[in-house]
């Protein structure tokens, strides 16, 4: 009898184990099904690349055959916008889905600025992470780090990892700003304990040479604003001391970010991933690898565009080789419009030739005219999205809510429109209204119309030779008939102007009541 009960107990235990295993397997299968239907998401974000820099957007010689491939085999938006004509605000809007003017600190940031994104805020990587995605940022960050008093010799936090990125490999700000080091998950790479880093944006460190005082040490001559610490023969913005082994090599930067991105893709190919690949080109200082020097015939600016295009081709090639291109949605764009001389003498103006970085648009970086914020805007998803040219008005703000809807998430942001069908090419309906920004000034795009309120200040920024869009009078342009913005219709179409101003004030709020009173007198 005892033997019988012993056998019975063993039998019951086996049945129990079998039942437990049977219950666990469907749960695992369900999890696999949940993630297997979600596409990988790759954002390729360039820095200061103009509407006319991408061959698919203009006629004539192309510097960008690989980017052109994405444009011709995907959806090329002709009315695609960055939220701002400068970098930090646009990057903030891309990742948060919020207008940068709602955050008073969303301006061009120094390398020592605190983290711009609130760690409790909705972000694109955060919502994707909750849906099972691995998330990474590789490249330029420029959204602040820490709380304002950063010790670069310890882990820097909060940063990308605290706003939704599982992995981060970044430069803190821009290539022309200190600190000139890479940070991986908040830690400066290559830093030696006996050679700590010190950073200051107001006062130089004793004994440290500068671009202003030591021109004999320079390999690149500064034009304006870039005359502080010298790193690799290049004068920068801000002062830096120490960290010699941690300093980056400028000409290797594109290869470094590319190789890190390729490695990340290969390591995460079996699960849904989001990679924000934030390239540094063609921002100054333009330092193409020797392989690309002279390839464009347009000087260093053209050469780094060729280099960036090659990197795009390498990323796509990696996706193909790993067998995941058809399951990867690629969004390609730029943080703002182009600029030629942005602080260094590098022949960008002298060797421009017939190339028009602005394309048919007026203005450029820093400008409220169209070339400041209308940028290359391409959605590519092999065999999922059919080739198309779309005139729908779309903004980088809309990426968050649209991608959220695409993967079945219910997380959205206040200023981000769900245009997923437009991004998939199944709809031609885009935004009706959009606020555009340039250095704390804002304007309104509504339908085919653009309205720029009166702003004090110079009409042209002489250092960069770009029209800023400032005027003592209201400006009103019909972009459908006048893409070059040569005909201000504010005086001849008062009713349309009044309509635009009311819409502008409705979105911007009470701060613009004074503007409304001015026009309605």
PDB file of N, CA and C in Angstrom, residues 26 34 57 61 66 79 151 156 179 210 230 261 270 273 296 302 307 316 321 345-346 349 365 411 431 436 452:
ATOM      1  N   UNK A  26       2.346  28.563 -23.928  1.00  0.00           N
ATOM      2  CA  UNK A  26       1.532  29.521 -24.647  1.00  0.00           C
ATOM      3  C   UNK A  26       1.870  30.961 -24.279  1.00  0.00           C
ATOM      4  N   UNK A  34       3.604  38.862 -29.936  1.00  0.00           N
ATOM      5  CA  UNK A  34       3.409  40.275 -29.629  1.00  0.00           C
ATOM      6  C   UNK A  34       4.519  41.138 -30.205  1.00  0.00           C
ATOM      7  N   UNK A  57      15.654  65.773 -54.157  1.00  0.00           N
ATOM      8  CA  UNK A  57      14.796  66.953 -53.995  1.00  0.00           C
ATOM      9  C   UNK A  57      15.073  68.037 -55.035  1.00  0.00           C
ATOM     10  N   UNK A  61      23.538  67.514 -60.355  1.00  0.00           N
ATOM     11  CA  UNK A  61      24.442  66.532 -59.771  1.00  0.00           C
ATOM     12  C   UNK A  61      24.026  66.187 -58.354  1.00  0.00           C
ATOM     13  N   UNK A  66      22.709  57.159 -52.042  1.00  0.00           N
ATOM     14  CA  UNK A  66      22.112  56.221 -51.090  1.00  0.00           C
ATOM     15  C   UNK A  66      20.879  56.804 -50.418  1.00  0.00           C
ATOM     16  N   UNK A  79       6.785  68.691 -48.197  1.00  0.00           N
ATOM     17  CA  UNK A  79       6.421  69.670 -47.179  1.00  0.00           C
ATOM     18  C   UNK A  79       6.678  69.092 -45.791  1.00  0.00           C
ATOM     19  N   UNK A 151      30.078  66.452 -13.310  1.00  0.00           N
ATOM     20  CA  UNK A 151      31.421  65.947 -13.068  1.00  0.00           C
ATOM     21  C   UNK A 151      31.676  64.898 -14.139  1.00  0.00           C
ATOM     22  N   UNK A 156      27.664  60.336 -15.714  1.00  0.00           N
ATOM     23  CA  UNK A 156      26.860  61.536 -15.942  1.00  0.00           C
ATOM     24  C   UNK A 156      25.388  61.136 -16.038  1.00  0.00           C
ATOM     25  N   UNK A 179      32.560  69.161 -24.118  1.00  0.00           N
ATOM     26  CA  UNK A 179      33.708  68.251 -24.099  1.00  0.00           C
ATOM     27  C   UNK A 179      33.812  67.434 -25.381  1.00  0.00           C
ATOM     28  N   UNK A 210      44.461  78.749 -26.692  1.00  0.00           N
ATOM     29  CA  UNK A 210      43.161  78.988 -27.311  1.00  0.00           C
ATOM     30  C   UNK A 210      43.342  79.371 -28.771  1.00  0.00           C
ATOM     31  N   UNK A 230      41.674  74.443 -28.019  1.00  0.00           N
ATOM     32  CA  UNK A 230      42.101  73.797 -29.269  1.00  0.00           C
ATOM     33  C   UNK A 230      42.194  72.291 -29.035  1.00  0.00           C
ATOM     34  N   UNK A 261      26.671  51.658 -34.657  1.00  0.00           N
ATOM     35  CA  UNK A 261      25.300  51.430 -35.095  1.00  0.00           C
ATOM     36  C   UNK A 261      25.152  50.065 -35.746  1.00  0.00           C
ATOM     37  N   UNK A 270      17.245  40.014 -33.636  1.00  0.00           N
ATOM     38  CA  UNK A 270      16.225  38.999 -33.363  1.00  0.00           C
ATOM     39  C   UNK A 270      15.100  39.503 -32.466  1.00  0.00           C
ATOM     40  N   UNK A 273      13.840  46.569 -32.391  1.00  0.00           N
ATOM     41  CA  UNK A 273      14.710  47.600 -31.829  1.00  0.00           C
ATOM     42  C   UNK A 273      14.371  48.964 -32.422  1.00  0.00           C
ATOM     43  N   UNK A 296      33.726  65.400 -53.372  1.00  0.00           N
ATOM     44  CA  UNK A 296      32.566  66.170 -53.840  1.00  0.00           C
ATOM     45  C   UNK A 296      32.934  67.280 -54.808  1.00  0.00           C
ATOM     46  N   UNK A 302      30.867  69.605 -48.776  1.00  0.00           N
ATOM     47  CA  UNK A 302      30.394  68.618 -49.732  1.00  0.00           C
ATOM     48  C   UNK A 302      30.946  67.233 -49.440  1.00  0.00           C
ATOM     49  N   UNK A 307      30.295  61.602 -47.357  1.00  0.00           N
ATOM     50  CA  UNK A 307      30.620  60.652 -46.290  1.00  0.00           C
ATOM     51  C   UNK A 307      29.354  60.184 -45.567  1.00  0.00           C
ATOM     52  N   UNK A 316      21.985  50.600 -44.502  1.00  0.00           N
ATOM     53  CA  UNK A 316      20.992  49.842 -45.263  1.00  0.00           C
ATOM     54  C   UNK A 316      21.570  48.488 -45.677  1.00  0.00           C
ATOM     55  N   UNK A 321      22.002  42.523 -45.182  1.00  0.00           N
ATOM     56  CA  UNK A 321      22.831  41.356 -44.886  1.00  0.00           C
ATOM     57  C   UNK A 321      22.298  40.557 -43.701  1.00  0.00           C
ATOM     58  N   UNK A 345      36.648  78.946 -41.471  1.00  0.00           N
ATOM     59  CA  UNK A 345      37.025  79.098 -42.869  1.00  0.00           C
ATOM     60  C   UNK A 345      37.281  77.694 -43.430  1.00  0.00           C
ATOM     61  N   UNK A 346      36.338  77.170 -44.233  1.00  0.00           N
ATOM     62  CA  UNK A 346      36.537  75.820 -44.775  1.00  0.00           C
ATOM     63  C   UNK A 346      36.130  75.722 -46.247  1.00  0.00           C
ATOM     64  N   UNK A 349      31.810  78.344 -48.833  1.00  0.00           N
ATOM     65  CA  UNK A 349      31.266  79.387 -49.705  1.00  0.00           C
ATOM     66  C   UNK A 349      32.041  79.432 -51.021  1.00  0.00           C
ATOM     67  N   UNK A 365      19.510  77.871 -42.026  1.00  0.00           N
ATOM     68  CA  UNK A 365      19.584  77.686 -40.575  1.00  0.00           C
ATOM     69  C   UNK A 365      19.409  79.031 -39.876  1.00  0.00           C
ATOM     70  N   UNK A 411      -0.005  55.576 -26.446  1.00  0.00           N
ATOM     71  CA  UNK A 411       0.694  56.729 -25.883  1.00  0.00           C
ATOM     72  C   UNK A 411       0.852  57.796 -26.958  1.00  0.00           C
ATOM     73  N   UNK A 431      -0.975  67.688 -41.921  1.00  0.00           N
ATOM     74  CA  UNK A 431      -1.371  68.725 -40.971  1.00  0.00           C
ATOM     75  C   UNK A 431      -2.068  69.874 -41.700  1.00  0.00           C
ATOM     76  N   UNK A 436       6.137  77.036 -36.620  1.00  0.00           N
ATOM     77  CA  UNK A 436       7.553  76.872 -36.925  1.00  0.00           C
ATOM     78  C   UNK A 436       8.356  77.841 -36.078  1.00  0.00           C
ATOM     79  N   UNK A 452       4.478  85.255 -41.025  1.00  0.00           N
ATOM     80  CA  UNK A 452       5.563  85.584 -40.099  1.00  0.00           C
ATOM     81  C   UNK A 452       5.222  86.906 -39.416  1.00  0.00           C
TER      82      UNK A 452
END
